[in-house]
Short mmCIF file of C-alpha atoms and ligand atoms in Angstrom, two decimals:
data_model
loop_
_atom_site.label_atom_id
_atom_site.label_comp_id
_atom_site.label_asym_id
_atom_site.label_seq_id
_atom_site.Cartn_x
_atom_site.Cartn_y
_atom_site.Cartn_z
CA UNK A 1 -0.02 0.39 -0.10
CA UNK A 2 1.08 3.75 -1.14
CA UNK A 3 0.75 6.30 0.96
CA UNK A 4 1.56 9.83 0.01
CA UNK A 5 3.32 11.74 2.83
CA UNK A 6 3.71 15.09 1.01
CA UNK A 7 7.51 15.18 -0.12
CA UNK A 8 7.68 11.40 1.66
CA UNK A 9 6.18 8.30 0.55
CA UNK A 10 5.67 5.83 3.33
CA UNK A 11 5.27 2.34 2.27
CA UNK A 12 3.52 0.12 4.77
CA UNK A 13 4.81 -3.79 6.40
CA UNK A 14 2.37 -6.13 6.04
CA UNK A 15 0.74 -7.67 9.04
CA UNK A 16 0.71 -10.43 10.40
CA UNK A 17 3.90 -12.34 8.97
CA UNK A 18 6.84 -13.60 10.77
CA UNK A 19 10.58 -14.13 10.37
CA UNK A 20 10.52 -16.57 7.02
CA UNK A 21 11.97 -20.69 7.13
CA UNK A 22 15.49 -21.00 9.46
CA UNK A 23 15.49 -18.10 10.56
CA UNK A 24 15.49 -16.29 14.54
CA UNK A 25 14.27 -13.34 15.62
CA UNK A 26 17.11 -10.03 16.89
CA UNK A 27 16.12 -7.13 18.68
CA UNK A 28 20.07 -6.02 17.95
CA UNK A 29 21.22 -5.13 14.94
CA UNK A 30 24.40 -7.20 14.17
CA UNK A 31 26.94 -5.75 12.14
CA UNK A 32 28.05 -8.18 9.33
CA UNK A 33 30.98 -6.66 6.79
CA UNK A 34 33.63 -8.72 5.30
CA UNK A 35 36.66 -6.85 5.97
CA UNK A 36 37.33 -3.51 6.81
CA UNK A 37 34.54 -1.34 6.73
CA UNK A 38 35.46 2.22 4.43
CA UNK A 39 35.29 5.73 5.43
CA UNK A 40 33.68 7.86 3.03
CA UNK A 41 33.31 11.78 3.41
CA UNK A 42 30.48 13.72 2.12
CA UNK A 43 32.49 15.97 -0.15
CA UNK A 44 34.23 12.89 -1.71
CA UNK A 45 31.46 10.86 -2.37
CA UNK A 46 29.80 9.83 -5.58
CA UNK A 47 27.11 7.53 -6.80
CA UNK A 48 27.72 6.72 -10.60
CA UNK A 49 24.94 4.46 -12.37
CA UNK A 50 26.98 3.20 -15.78
CA UNK A 51 27.28 0.46 -18.22
CA UNK A 52 23.82 0.07 -20.30
CA UNK A 53 21.68 3.54 -19.35
CA UNK A 54 21.23 6.03 -21.79
CA UNK A 55 22.66 8.65 -19.48
CA UNK A 56 25.58 7.79 -17.35
CA UNK A 57 24.90 9.31 -14.42
CA UNK A 58 26.68 10.58 -11.40
CA UNK A 59 25.15 11.56 -8.13
CA UNK A 60 27.01 13.87 -6.06
CA UNK A 61 25.66 13.72 -2.37
CA UNK A 62 23.84 16.66 -2.09
CA UNK A 63 22.01 15.36 -5.93
CA UNK A 64 21.57 12.50 -4.42
CA UNK A 65 19.64 14.33 -1.11
CA UNK A 66 18.14 16.05 -3.84
CA UNK A 67 15.76 12.87 -4.67
CA UNK A 68 12.30 12.08 -4.33
CA UNK A 69 12.36 10.43 -0.95
CA UNK A 70 10.79 7.25 0.67
CA UNK A 71 10.43 5.71 3.74
CA UNK A 72 9.47 2.18 3.57
CA UNK A 73 9.09 -0.17 7.11
CA UNK A 74 10.61 -3.69 6.21
CA UNK A 75 12.06 -7.24 7.84
CA UNK A 76 16.54 -7.70 7.41
CA UNK A 77 16.78 -11.57 6.64
CA UNK A 78 20.73 -12.39 7.34
CA UNK A 79 21.94 -15.93 6.13
CA UNK A 80 23.65 -16.42 9.25
CA UNK A 81 20.27 -16.95 10.38
CA UNK A 82 19.60 -13.86 12.51
CA UNK A 83 16.46 -11.61 11.61
CA UNK A 84 16.01 -8.67 12.14
CA UNK A 85 11.93 -7.38 11.81
CA UNK A 86 10.35 -3.72 11.37
CA UNK A 87 13.21 -1.68 10.18
CA UNK A 88 12.23 1.86 9.23
CA UNK A 89 14.43 2.73 5.94
CA UNK A 90 14.56 5.79 4.28
CA UNK A 91 16.26 6.63 1.32
CA UNK A 92 16.01 7.11 -2.30
CA UNK A 93 14.06 4.59 -4.40
CA UNK A 94 16.11 2.89 -7.03
CA UNK A 95 13.43 3.03 -9.19
CA UNK A 96 13.67 7.02 -9.41
CA UNK A 97 17.01 6.67 -9.85
CA UNK A 98 16.59 4.55 -12.80
CA UNK A 99 14.47 7.64 -14.13
CA UNK A 100 17.28 9.60 -14.31
CA UNK A 101 19.58 7.22 -16.07
CA UNK A 102 17.25 5.28 -18.15
CA UNK A 103 17.56 1.34 -18.77
CA UNK A 104 18.45 0.54 -22.56
CA UNK A 105 16.22 -2.45 -23.67
CA UNK A 106 19.04 -4.10 -23.40
CA UNK A 107 19.51 -3.82 -19.75
CA UNK A 108 18.43 -7.20 -17.28
CA UNK A 109 20.89 -7.65 -14.67
CA UNK A 110 22.63 -4.83 -12.16
CA UNK A 111 26.15 -5.33 -10.36
CA UNK A 112 25.91 -2.73 -7.82
CA UNK A 113 29.68 -1.59 -6.12
CA UNK A 114 30.80 -0.35 -3.26
CA UNK A 115 33.42 1.23 -1.65
CA UNK A 116 35.94 -0.60 -0.65
CA UNK A 117 35.67 -3.63 -3.22
CA UNK A 118 31.74 -5.52 -2.70
CA UNK A 119 30.24 -6.35 -5.30
CA UNK A 120 26.66 -8.18 -5.67
CA UNK A 121 24.97 -9.10 -8.58
CA UNK A 122 20.57 -8.78 -8.74
CA UNK A 123 17.72 -8.52 -12.07
CA UNK A 124 17.06 -5.63 -12.81
CA UNK A 125 13.46 -6.09 -12.30
CA UNK A 126 13.93 -7.47 -8.22
CA UNK A 127 15.89 -4.24 -7.77
CA UNK A 128 12.55 -1.86 -9.99
CA UNK A 129 10.17 -3.02 -6.99
CA UNK A 130 8.68 -0.28 -5.31
CA UNK A 131 10.22 -0.93 -1.83
CA UNK A 132 14.17 -1.25 -3.05
CA UNK A 133 15.82 1.20 -1.62
CA UNK A 134 19.42 3.70 -1.54
CA UNK A 135 18.99 4.30 1.95
CA UNK A 136 20.36 6.73 4.10
CA UNK A 137 18.38 6.69 7.36
CA UNK A 138 17.77 4.10 9.65
CA UNK A 139 15.13 4.37 12.41
CA UNK A 140 15.06 7.81 12.01
CA UNK A 141 18.17 8.78 12.34
CA UNK A 142 21.39 8.39 9.77
CA UNK A 143 23.03 5.57 8.72
CA UNK A 144 25.73 4.54 10.74
CA UNK A 145 28.67 3.99 8.86
CA UNK A 146 29.10 -0.33 10.46
CA UNK A 147 25.29 -0.45 8.70
CA UNK A 148 26.93 1.43 5.28
CA UNK A 149 26.49 5.17 5.67
CA UNK A 150 26.26 7.55 4.32
CA UNK A 151 24.05 5.11 1.83
CA UNK A 152 23.44 1.73 1.61
CA UNK A 153 21.24 -0.72 -1.07
CA UNK A 154 18.35 -2.40 0.63
CA UNK A 155 16.33 -4.84 -1.34
CA UNK A 156 13.61 -6.43 1.39
CA UNK A 157 12.90 -9.08 -1.00
CA UNK A 158 15.94 -11.24 -0.48
CA UNK A 159 19.05 -12.04 1.51
CA UNK A 160 20.94 -9.46 3.03
CA UNK A 161 24.23 -9.97 1.07
CA UNK A 162 21.87 -8.64 -1.62
CA UNK A 163 21.81 -4.91 0.43
CA UNK A 164 25.32 -3.91 -0.14
CA UNK A 165 26.46 -0.98 2.27
CA UNK A 166 28.56 1.77 0.77
CA UNK A 167 27.11 1.45 -2.24
CA UNK A 168 28.91 3.61 -5.21
CA UNK A 169 27.86 2.05 -8.38
CA UNK A 170 24.93 0.47 -10.15
CA UNK A 171 26.47 -1.04 -13.42
CA UNK A 172 23.75 -2.21 -15.92
CA UNK A 173 24.88 -4.85 -18.29
CA UNK A 174 23.21 -7.72 -20.63
CA UNK A 175 24.28 -10.93 -19.18
CA UNK A 176 24.31 -11.94 -16.13
CA UNK A 177 27.77 -12.26 -13.63
CA UNK A 178 28.08 -12.57 -10.01
CA UNK A 179 28.69 -10.72 -7.28
CA UNK A 180 31.33 -11.32 -3.99
CA UNK A 181 29.00 -14.26 -2.14
CA UNK A 182 27.84 -15.26 -5.07
CA UNK A 183 31.11 -16.12 -7.18
CA UNK A 184 31.64 -17.98 -3.36
CA UNK A 185 29.05 -20.25 -3.55
CA UNK A 186 25.66 -18.29 -2.16
CA UNK A 187 22.57 -18.93 -4.02
CA UNK A 188 22.77 -16.68 -7.31
CA UNK A 189 18.81 -15.06 -6.20
CA UNK A 190 18.96 -14.86 -2.30
CA UNK A 191 15.00 -15.21 -1.57
CA UNK A 192 14.93 -16.04 2.10
CA UNK A 193 11.48 -17.62 1.66
CA UNK A 194 12.81 -20.33 -0.38
CA UNK A 195 16.03 -20.50 1.98
CA UNK A 196 18.05 -20.04 -1.36
CA UNK A 197 21.30 -19.82 0.69
CA UNK A 198 23.92 -21.43 -0.89
CA UNK A 199 24.61 -22.16 -4.70
N1 LIG B 1 29.99 -3.64 0.96
C1 LIG B 1 29.39 -4.28 1.98
N2 LIG B 1 27.70 -4.69 2.11
C2 LIG B 1 27.49 -5.98 2.46
C3 LIG B 1 28.59 -6.78 3.20
C4 LIG B 1 29.55 -6.45 2.96
O1 LIG B 1 30.27 -7.05 3.52
N3 LIG B 1 30.38 -5.80 2.58
N4 LIG B 1 27.55 -7.90 3.97
C5 LIG B 1 26.23 -7.63 3.93
C6 LIG B 1 25.84 -8.66 4.67
S1 LIG B 1 26.25 -10.59 4.39
C7 LIG B 1 24.73 -8.63 5.36
S2 LIG B 1 23.91 -9.67 6.35
C8 LIG B 1 24.73 -6.65 5.58
C9 LIG B 1 24.81 -6.56 6.42
O2 LIG B 1 23.98 -5.29 7.32
P1 LIG B 1 24.84 -4.88 8.85
O3 LIG B 1 25.78 -4.87 8.98
O4 LIG B 1 23.86 -3.34 8.76
O5 LIG B 1 23.63 -5.47 9.66
O6 LIG B 1 25.28 -6.50 4.62
C10 LIG B 1 25.39 -6.92 3.27
N5 LIG B 1 25.98 -6.14 2.70
MO1 LIG B 2 24.97 -11.39 5.70
#
């Protein structure tokens, strides 16, 4: 359900839904990072949309904040079996970023790239779902650096490793290509409701 709140669009959570199979619920927000967490100065921060797009687009932090903003409440499921329920995320809908860059007709997959070198791959149609967000706030505060601040991807329909932290690039591609964990044997699709943990 979509509710317009002035400049902010709010999508309400579905009611009565529990965690997916094989998950336990935690109130904490564990940090799951492979390697060091990059620290990015907002003046130097950039988001680049490249590959099969009509407009190769680079956003500065100011340009990114000037985009339409949305708030969503969604559960978050890590493949290591913890789920954190009802996270309030705020940020820019992935869809609106694509409205700027304009995917070419042959663009079907996206390689999401992060400061520090992390990558993850997703089909473009999954990222175009209404609740996919480039989030810069969590629970009403600026997103903590440990959790991907200043900006991370949030893909509620997939396990947490698809929600890349410290995102700086979206590369649109015709062919699929495995990202960091996908190359190491994690499932390409990563749907927690189907327990798509490993490939
Ligand atoms: N850049 C980057 N993004 C990442 C990761 C990472 O190691 N590096 N870990 C992933 C994994 S496995 C999960 S479960 C979530 C965890 O997010 P959190 O640390 O905010 O809980 O981030 C994902 N995004
Ligand atoms: Mo994870």
